[in-house]
Coordinates of C-alpha atoms in Angstrom, one line a residue:
X1 CA 16.8 -2.3 -1.6
X2 CA 20.1 -1.0 -3.0
X3 CA 21.9 -2.5 -5.9
X4 CA 25.6 -3.2 -6.1
X5 CA 27.9 -1.2 -8.4
X6 CA 28.8 -4.4 -10.1
X7 CA 25.2 -5.1 -11.3
X8 CA 25.9 -4.1 -14.9
X9 CA 29.5 -5.1 -15.2
X10 CA 30.1 -8.2 -17.3
X11 CA 33.4 -9.6 -18.4
X12 CA 32.8 -9.0 -22.0
X13 CA 31.2 -5.5 -21.7
X14 CA 34.4 -3.6 -21.5
X15 CA 37.3 -3.6 -23.8
X16 CA 40.4 -5.2 -22.2
X17 CA 42.7 -3.5 -24.7
X18 CA 42.4 0.0 -23.3
X19 CA 41.7 1.5 -19.9
X20 CA 40.1 4.5 -21.7
X21 CA 37.4 2.3 -23.3
X22 CA 34.6 4.3 -21.5
X23 CA 36.2 7.7 -21.6
X24 CA 33.4 9.1 -23.8
X25 CA 30.5 7.3 -22.3
X26 CA 27.6 9.7 -21.7
X27 CA 26.1 8.0 -18.7
X28 CA 27.4 7.5 -15.1
X29 CA 28.9 4.4 -13.6
X30 CA 26.4 2.1 -11.9
X31 CA 27.1 2.8 -8.2
X32 CA 25.0 3.0 -5.1
X33 CA 24.9 6.8 -5.7
X34 CA 23.4 6.1 -9.1
X35 CA 20.6 4.1 -7.7
X36 CA 19.9 6.6 -4.9
X37 CA 19.6 9.5 -7.3
X38 CA 17.6 7.4 -9.7
X39 CA 15.2 6.4 -7.0
X40 CA 14.7 10.0 -5.7
X41 CA 14.3 11.4 -9.3
X42 CA 11.5 8.9 -9.9
X43 CA 9.7 10.1 -6.7
X44 CA 10.3 13.7 -7.6
X45 CA 8.8 13.0 -11.0
X46 CA 5.6 11.9 -9.3
X47 CA 5.4 14.6 -6.7
X48 CA 6.6 17.5 -8.8
X49 CA 4.0 16.9 -11.5
X50 CA 1.3 17.0 -8.9
X51 CA 2.8 20.1 -7.3
X52 CA 2.7 22.0 -10.6
X53 CA -0.8 20.9 -11.5
X54 CA -2.5 21.5 -8.1
X55 CA -0.3 24.0 -6.2
X56 CA 0.4 26.3 -9.2
X57 CA -3.1 25.5 -10.5
X58 CA -1.7 25.1 -14.0
X59 CA -3.8 22.1 -14.9
X60 CA -2.6 18.9 -16.6
X61 CA -2.5 20.2 -20.2
X62 CA -0.5 23.4 -19.5
X63 CA 1.9 21.6 -17.2
X64 CA 2.5 18.9 -19.8
X65 CA 3.2 21.6 -22.4
X66 CA 5.6 23.4 -20.2
X67 CA 7.5 20.2 -19.2
X68 CA 7.7 19.0 -22.8
X69 CA 9.4 22.3 -23.8
X70 CA 11.7 22.3 -20.8
X71 CA 12.6 18.6 -21.3
X72 CA 13.4 19.3 -25.0
X73 CA 15.8 22.1 -24.0
X74 CA 17.5 20.0 -21.3
X75 CA 17.8 17.0 -23.6
X76 CA 19.6 19.1 -26.2
X77 CA 22.0 20.3 -23.6
X78 CA 22.7 16.7 -22.6
X79 CA 23.1 15.6 -26.2
X80 CA 25.6 18.3 -26.9
X81 CA 27.8 17.2 -24.0
X82 CA 31.0 15.4 -25.0
X83 CA 31.0 13.0 -22.1
X84 CA 29.2 12.4 -18.8
X85 CA 28.5 15.7 -17.0
X86 CA 26.7 14.9 -13.8
X87 CA 24.4 18.0 -13.6
X88 CA 23.4 17.7 -17.3
X89 CA 22.7 14.0 -17.1
X90 CA 20.7 14.1 -13.9
X91 CA 18.8 17.2 -14.8
X92 CA 17.7 15.4 -17.9
X93 CA 16.6 12.4 -15.8
X94 CA 14.5 14.6 -13.5
X95 CA 12.7 16.2 -16.4
X96 CA 12.2 12.9 -18.2
X97 CA 10.8 11.5 -14.9
X98 CA 8.3 14.4 -14.7
X99 CA 7.4 14.1 -18.4
X100 CA 6.9 10.4 -18.2
X101 CA 4.5 10.9 -15.3
X102 CA 2.5 13.5 -17.3
X103 CA 2.3 11.3 -20.4
X104 CA 0.6 8.6 -18.3
X105 CA -1.6 11.0 -16.5
X106 CA -2.8 12.5 -19.7
X107 CA -3.6 9.1 -21.1
X108 CA -5.6 8.2 -17.9
X109 CA -7.3 11.5 -17.2
X110 CA -7.8 13.1 -20.6
X111 CA -8.1 10.1 -22.9
X112 CA -9.7 7.7 -20.4
X113 CA -7.2 4.9 -21.1
X114 CA -7.2 2.3 -18.2
X115 CA -3.9 2.0 -16.3
X116 CA -3.8 -1.7 -17.2
X117 CA -3.8 -0.8 -20.9
X118 CA -1.2 1.9 -20.5
X119 CA 1.0 -0.6 -18.6
X120 CA 0.8 -3.2 -21.4
X121 CA 1.1 -0.5 -24.1
X122 CA 4.3 1.0 -22.7
X123 CA 5.7 -2.4 -22.1
X124 CA 5.3 -3.2 -25.8
X125 CA 6.8 0.2 -26.8
X126 CA 9.8 -0.4 -24.6
X127 CA 10.3 -3.9 -26.0
X128 CA 10.2 -2.4 -29.6
X129 CA 12.7 0.3 -28.6
X130 CA 15.1 -2.4 -27.2
X131 CA 14.6 -4.6 -30.2
X132 CA 15.4 -1.8 -32.7
X133 CA 18.3 -0.6 -30.5
X134 CA 19.8 -4.1 -30.3
X135 CA 19.3 -4.8 -34.0
X136 CA 21.2 -1.6 -34.9
X137 CA 23.9 -1.5 -32.2
X138 CA 24.2 -5.2 -31.2
X139 CA 24.3 -4.2 -27.5
X140 CA 22.0 -2.7 -24.9
X141 CA 24.9 -2.1 -22.4
X142 CA 25.0 1.4 -21.0
X143 CA 28.7 1.1 -20.7
X144 CA 28.8 2.2 -24.3
X145 CA 26.5 5.1 -24.7
X146 CA 29.2 6.8 -26.7
X147 CA 27.5 7.7 -30.1
X148 CA 24.6 10.0 -30.9
X149 CA 22.4 7.1 -32.1
X150 CA 23.0 5.1 -29.0
X151 CA 22.2 8.1 -26.8
X152 CA 18.9 8.7 -28.7
X153 CA 18.0 5.0 -28.1
X154 CA 19.0 5.3 -24.5
X155 CA 16.8 8.4 -23.7
X156 CA 13.9 7.0 -25.7
X157 CA 14.1 3.8 -23.6
X158 CA 14.4 5.9 -20.4
X159 CA 11.3 7.9 -21.3
X160 CA 9.4 4.7 -22.0
X161 CA 10.5 3.2 -18.6
X162 CA 9.3 6.3 -16.7
X163 CA 5.9 6.3 -18.5
X164 CA 5.6 2.5 -18.0
X165 CA 6.6 2.8 -14.3
X166 CA 4.0 5.5 -13.6
X167 CA 1.3 3.4 -15.2
X168 CA 2.3 0.2 -13.4
X169 CA 2.8 2.0 -10.0
X170 CA -0.7 3.6 -10.2
X171 CA -2.3 0.5 -11.5
X172 CA -1.0 -1.6 -8.6
X173 CA -1.8 1.0 -6.0
X174 CA -5.1 2.3 -7.3
X175 CA -6.4 0.1 -10.1
X176 CA -5.8 -3.2 -8.2
X177 CA -6.5 -1.5 -4.8
X178 CA -3.3 -2.8 -3.4
X179 CA -2.4 0.5 -1.8
X180 CA 0.6 2.7 -1.9
X181 CA 2.5 1.1 1.0
X182 CA 2.0 -2.5 -0.3
X183 CA 2.8 -1.5 -3.8
X184 CA 6.1 0.1 -2.6
X185 CA 6.9 -3.2 -0.8
X186 CA 6.1 -5.3 -3.8
X187 CA 8.3 -3.4 -6.2
X188 CA 11.1 -3.3 -3.6
X189 CA 10.9 -7.1 -3.3
X190 CA 11.0 -7.3 -7.1
X191 CA 14.3 -5.4 -7.2
X192 CA 15.7 -7.5 -4.4
X193 CA 14.8 -10.7 -6.4
X194 CA 16.6 -9.3 -9.5
X195 CA 19.7 -8.5 -7.4
X196 CA 19.6 -12.0 -6.0
X197 CA 19.1 -13.5 -9.5
X198 CA 22.2 -11.6 -10.7
X199 CA 24.4 -12.8 -7.8
X200 CA 23.0 -16.3 -7.1
X201 CA 21.7 -17.4 -10.5
X202 CA 24.3 -15.4 -12.5
X203 CA 21.7 -13.9 -14.8
X204 CA 22.8 -11.6 -17.6
X205 CA 24.1 -8.3 -16.2
X206 CA 22.5 -6.1 -18.9
X207 CA 19.1 -7.8 -18.5
X208 CA 19.3 -7.4 -14.7
X209 CA 20.2 -3.7 -15.0
X210 CA 17.3 -2.9 -17.3
X211 CA 14.8 -4.9 -15.2
X212 CA 15.9 -3.1 -12.1
X213 CA 15.8 0.3 -13.9
X214 CA 12.3 -0.4 -15.0
X215 CA 11.1 -1.4 -11.5
X216 CA 12.6 1.6 -9.8
X217 CA 10.1 3.8 -11.6
X218 CA 6.9 2.2 -10.2
X219 CA 8.7 1.9 -6.9
X220 CA 9.3 5.6 -7.0
X221 CA 5.8 6.4 -8.1
X222 CA 4.2 4.3 -5.3
X223 CA 6.7 5.7 -2.8
X224 CA 5.9 9.3 -3.8
X225 CA 2.2 8.7 -3.5
X226 CA 2.5 6.9 -0.2
X227 CA 4.5 9.8 1.3
X228 CA 2.5 12.6 -0.2
X229 CA -1.1 11.4 -0.4
X230 CA -3.7 12.2 2.4
X231 CA -4.1 9.6 5.1
X232 CA -7.7 8.9 3.9
X233 CA -6.2 7.8 0.6
X234 CA -3.7 5.5 2.2
X235 CA -0.7 8.0 2.3
X236 CA 1.3 9.6 5.0
X237 CA 0.1 13.1 4.1
X238 CA 3.6 14.6 4.1
X239 CA 2.6 16.8 1.1
X240 CA 4.0 17.0 -2.4
X241 CA 5.8 20.3 -1.6
X242 CA 7.8 18.8 1.3
X243 CA 8.7 15.6 -0.5
X244 CA 9.7 17.4 -3.7
X245 CA 11.9 19.9 -1.9
X246 CA 13.6 17.3 0.4
X247 CA 14.3 14.9 -2.5
X248 CA 15.5 17.7 -4.8
X249 CA 17.9 18.9 -2.2
X250 CA 19.2 15.4 -1.7
X251 CA 19.6 15.0 -5.5
X252 CA 21.5 18.2 -5.7
X253 CA 23.8 17.1 -2.9
X254 CA 24.5 13.7 -4.5
X255 CA 25.1 15.2 -7.9
X256 CA 27.5 17.6 -6.3
X257 CA 29.3 14.6 -4.9
X258 CA 29.4 13.0 -8.3
X259 CA 30.9 16.2 -9.8
X260 CA 33.5 16.3 -7.1
X261 CA 34.4 12.6 -7.7
X262 CA 34.8 13.2 -11.4
X263 CA 37.0 16.2 -10.9
X264 CA 39.2 14.2 -8.6
X265 CA 39.4 11.4 -11.1
X266 CA 40.4 13.8 -13.9
X267 CA 42.9 15.4 -11.7
X268 CA 44.6 12.1 -11.0
X269 CA 44.8 11.3 -14.7

């Protein structure tokens, strides 16, 4: 279920003229650690939203407002960074994961929009974001998120993938009555097929990255529900509190490792 560090690397994606071509890139290298943190952040987005709504009894509207404000603050901190700072980047990912979940939940619970419509709608929105991004920048590669405009496109696309993933995950598990466990397996197989397509069929690296990135969200949503939901609903009843805390601690540990690696790399240079 893991994806190789080489998934996004293509021969023409990096400048051969300078070993410092990606010095000011604002996103991390695509490694196994990247995918592990991404996976856990998607699950935390699912469980943390439920935790705040039900355990703190804040309700969906109040929780959504609080998370929108907090996400805006964290995003500004990330945008002001000069290069990739692990804690700033991944804190933004965690908050965008929670916000993406809440956007879909509001559309479903408050507006009564079916999950199938939300899935289609967010797919169209994401396609439009990619189209505008490519038309302006001539690349969708995350090896070159090194300008303000590209970073805005990047985070807009990320938010759309999280909202889309939440809708698709819930639609498969609940709307189509496939169940959380089976949905988790289906999305995991999808990611495995994309990985195989990259290595065996030599599919475009950027395309494979974004497809895998999109699918990790419904995988995380289905996994989070499977682990936390009551047994009568098809889950393992581990509780949103336990899952959120465990995964957050693992994220903190891996982000600390990323920070250590970066400091070592800077020290060698």
